[in-house]
XYZ file of C-alpha atoms in Angstrom:
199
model
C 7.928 239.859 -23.964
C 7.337 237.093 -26.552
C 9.986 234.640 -27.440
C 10.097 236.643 -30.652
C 10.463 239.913 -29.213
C 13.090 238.117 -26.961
C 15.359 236.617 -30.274
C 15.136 240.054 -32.060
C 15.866 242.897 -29.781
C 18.661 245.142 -29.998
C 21.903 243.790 -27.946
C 25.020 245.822 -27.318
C 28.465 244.496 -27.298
C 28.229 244.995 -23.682
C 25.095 242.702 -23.030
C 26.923 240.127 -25.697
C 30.271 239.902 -23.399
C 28.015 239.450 -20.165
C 26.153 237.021 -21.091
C 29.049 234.895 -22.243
C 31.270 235.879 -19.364
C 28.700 234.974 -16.757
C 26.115 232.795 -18.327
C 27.739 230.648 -20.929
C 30.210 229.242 -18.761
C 31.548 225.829 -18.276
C 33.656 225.213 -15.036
C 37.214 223.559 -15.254
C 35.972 219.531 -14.031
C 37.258 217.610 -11.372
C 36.480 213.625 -10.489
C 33.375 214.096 -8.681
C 30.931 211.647 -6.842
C 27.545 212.859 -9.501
C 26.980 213.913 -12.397
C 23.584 215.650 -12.602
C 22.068 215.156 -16.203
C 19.371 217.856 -16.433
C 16.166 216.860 -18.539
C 15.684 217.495 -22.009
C 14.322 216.463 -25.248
C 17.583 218.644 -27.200
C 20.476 216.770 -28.124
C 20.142 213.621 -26.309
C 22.820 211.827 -27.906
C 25.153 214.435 -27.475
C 24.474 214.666 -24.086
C 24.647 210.809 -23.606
C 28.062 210.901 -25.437
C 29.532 213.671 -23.299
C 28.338 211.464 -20.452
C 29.835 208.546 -21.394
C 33.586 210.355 -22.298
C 33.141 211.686 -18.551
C 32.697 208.216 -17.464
C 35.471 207.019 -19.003
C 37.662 209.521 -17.580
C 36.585 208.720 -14.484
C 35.130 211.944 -13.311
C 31.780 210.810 -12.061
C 30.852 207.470 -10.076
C 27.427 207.685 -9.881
C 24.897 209.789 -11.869
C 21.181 210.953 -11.822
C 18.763 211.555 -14.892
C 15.693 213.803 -13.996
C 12.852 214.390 -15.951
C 9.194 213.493 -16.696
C 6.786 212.611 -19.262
C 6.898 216.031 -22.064
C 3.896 216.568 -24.475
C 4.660 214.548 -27.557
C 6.147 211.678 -25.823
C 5.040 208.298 -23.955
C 8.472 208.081 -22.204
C 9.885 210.120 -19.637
C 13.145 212.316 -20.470
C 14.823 209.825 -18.033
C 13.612 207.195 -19.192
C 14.753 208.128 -22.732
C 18.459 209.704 -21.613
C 19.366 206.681 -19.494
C 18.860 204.583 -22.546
C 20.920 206.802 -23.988
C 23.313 206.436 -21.693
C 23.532 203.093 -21.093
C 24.247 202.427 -24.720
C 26.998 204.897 -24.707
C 28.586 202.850 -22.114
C 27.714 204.157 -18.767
C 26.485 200.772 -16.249
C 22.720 201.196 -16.119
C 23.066 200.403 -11.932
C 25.099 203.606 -11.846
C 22.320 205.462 -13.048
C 19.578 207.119 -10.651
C 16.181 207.815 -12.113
C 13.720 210.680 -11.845
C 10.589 210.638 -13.228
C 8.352 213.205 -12.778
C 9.766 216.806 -12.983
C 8.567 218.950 -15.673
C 11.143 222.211 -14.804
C 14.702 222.928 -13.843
C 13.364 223.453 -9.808
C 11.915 220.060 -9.889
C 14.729 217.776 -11.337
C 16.302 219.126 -7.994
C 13.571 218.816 -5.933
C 12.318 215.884 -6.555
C 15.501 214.032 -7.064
C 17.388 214.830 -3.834
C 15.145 212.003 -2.241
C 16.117 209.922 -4.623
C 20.323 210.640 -4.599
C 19.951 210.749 -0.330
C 17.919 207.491 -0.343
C 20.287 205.497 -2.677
C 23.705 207.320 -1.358
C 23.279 209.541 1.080
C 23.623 212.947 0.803
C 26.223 213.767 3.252
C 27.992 210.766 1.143
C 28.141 213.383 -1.830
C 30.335 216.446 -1.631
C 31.112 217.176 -5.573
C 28.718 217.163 -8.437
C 28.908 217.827 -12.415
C 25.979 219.825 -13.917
C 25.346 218.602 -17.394
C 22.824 219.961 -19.685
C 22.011 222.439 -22.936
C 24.530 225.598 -23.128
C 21.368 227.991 -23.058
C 20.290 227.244 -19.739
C 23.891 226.937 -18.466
C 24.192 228.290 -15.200
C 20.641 228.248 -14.130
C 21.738 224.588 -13.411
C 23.897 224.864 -10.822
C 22.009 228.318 -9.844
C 18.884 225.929 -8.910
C 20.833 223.192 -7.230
C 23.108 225.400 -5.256
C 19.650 227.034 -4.208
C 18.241 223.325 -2.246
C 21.823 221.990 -1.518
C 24.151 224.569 -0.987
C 27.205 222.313 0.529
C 28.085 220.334 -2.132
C 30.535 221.673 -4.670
C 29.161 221.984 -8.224
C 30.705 222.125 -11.432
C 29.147 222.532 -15.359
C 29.677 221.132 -18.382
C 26.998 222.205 -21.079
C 26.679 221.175 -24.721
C 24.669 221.893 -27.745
C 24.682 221.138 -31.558
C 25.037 224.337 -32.918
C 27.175 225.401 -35.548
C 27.943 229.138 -34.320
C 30.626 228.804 -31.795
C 29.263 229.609 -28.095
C 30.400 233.293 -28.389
C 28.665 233.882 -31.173
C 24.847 232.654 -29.974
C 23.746 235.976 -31.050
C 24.594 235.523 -34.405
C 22.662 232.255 -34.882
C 18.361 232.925 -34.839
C 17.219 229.962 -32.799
C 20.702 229.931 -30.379
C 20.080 233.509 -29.867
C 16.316 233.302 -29.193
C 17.172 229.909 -26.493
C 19.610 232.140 -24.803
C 18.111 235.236 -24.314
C 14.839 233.301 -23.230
C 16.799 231.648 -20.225
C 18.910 234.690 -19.774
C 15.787 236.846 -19.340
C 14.613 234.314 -16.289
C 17.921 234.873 -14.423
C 16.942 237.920 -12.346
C 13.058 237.480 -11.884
C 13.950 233.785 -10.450
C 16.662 235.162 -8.060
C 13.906 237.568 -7.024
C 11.135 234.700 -6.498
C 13.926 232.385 -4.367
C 14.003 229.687 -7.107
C 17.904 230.350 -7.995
C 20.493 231.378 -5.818
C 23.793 233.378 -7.232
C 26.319 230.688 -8.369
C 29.659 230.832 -8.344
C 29.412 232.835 -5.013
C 30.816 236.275 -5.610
């Protein structure tokens, strides 16, 4: 089904309230030893900012920026976000950096190397998902999936002017969300997700 197809189709009330009750969900947030800031080229300064007010708050004391090199660009997403960061505020030797990974699978992938080489793994039991409200909780979904012991919370964020709960009301919110929503199932299927929060 085309991304057209996918923004345009029929949804019942039904389909509206489970989407929003299990995909567009933000976790209450406790201090935790990462935040994991999720590639992207959408509201980087947003992103950034939220970053920086969690810093401030204390809730994270070390963080990692994943992503690679996107069509369009001659810096990496991490490259570009930690920038972004940093100005917000955030020390720049707090920051991890991940280059290379082009998908949701690989920020996880290829940055648990990375987190267990600077900090250790077994060092980090808590971690903060950050990244755009569409994908929501195909974030944790994918971590919990390669590092099931640590405890995960999300925070997601966007720019839209439609409140969350009403994505389907706004033409490019509702196309973003139905597009990730539509991967949920076929990716449990294929092992790249696993169920998150734990029934």
């Amino acid at each position: 089904m085309s991304d057209l197809h996918r923004a345009t189709r029929p949804l019942t009330a039904n389909e509206i309230a489970e989407i929003n009750r299990t995909h567009l969900i933000d976790t209450p947030l406790r201090p935790a030893d990462l935040l994991f800031m999720f590639g992207t080229r959408e509201d980087v300064g947003l992103r950034a900012d939220t970053a920086a007010r969690l810093w401030r708050e204390g809730l994270f004391r070390w963080s990692i920026v994943s992503g690679g090199v996107t069509p369009g660009s001659e810096q990496s997403e991490c490259t570009i976000i930690k920038a972004a960061m940093t100005k917000a505020g955030i020390p720049a030797d707090r920051i991890l950096e991940e280059h290379l990974a082009m998908t949701t699978g690989e920020n996880v992938i290829f940055s648990l190397p990375i987190i267990d080489a600077a900090l250790g793994l077994q060092n980090i039991r808590s971690v903060i998902c950050l990244g755009n409200s569409w994908t929501a909780r195909r974030y944790p979904m994918t971590l919990h999936r390669h590092w099931p012991e640590v405890e995960k919370m999300l925070l997601t964020v966007d720019s839209f002017a439609a409140p969350r709960a009403l994505w389907h009301t706004d033409t490019e919110f509702r196309r973003r969300v139905l597009h990730e929503w539509d991967k949920i199932e076929p990716y449990k299927a294929r092992g790249f997700i696993t169920e998150w929060p734990e029934a």
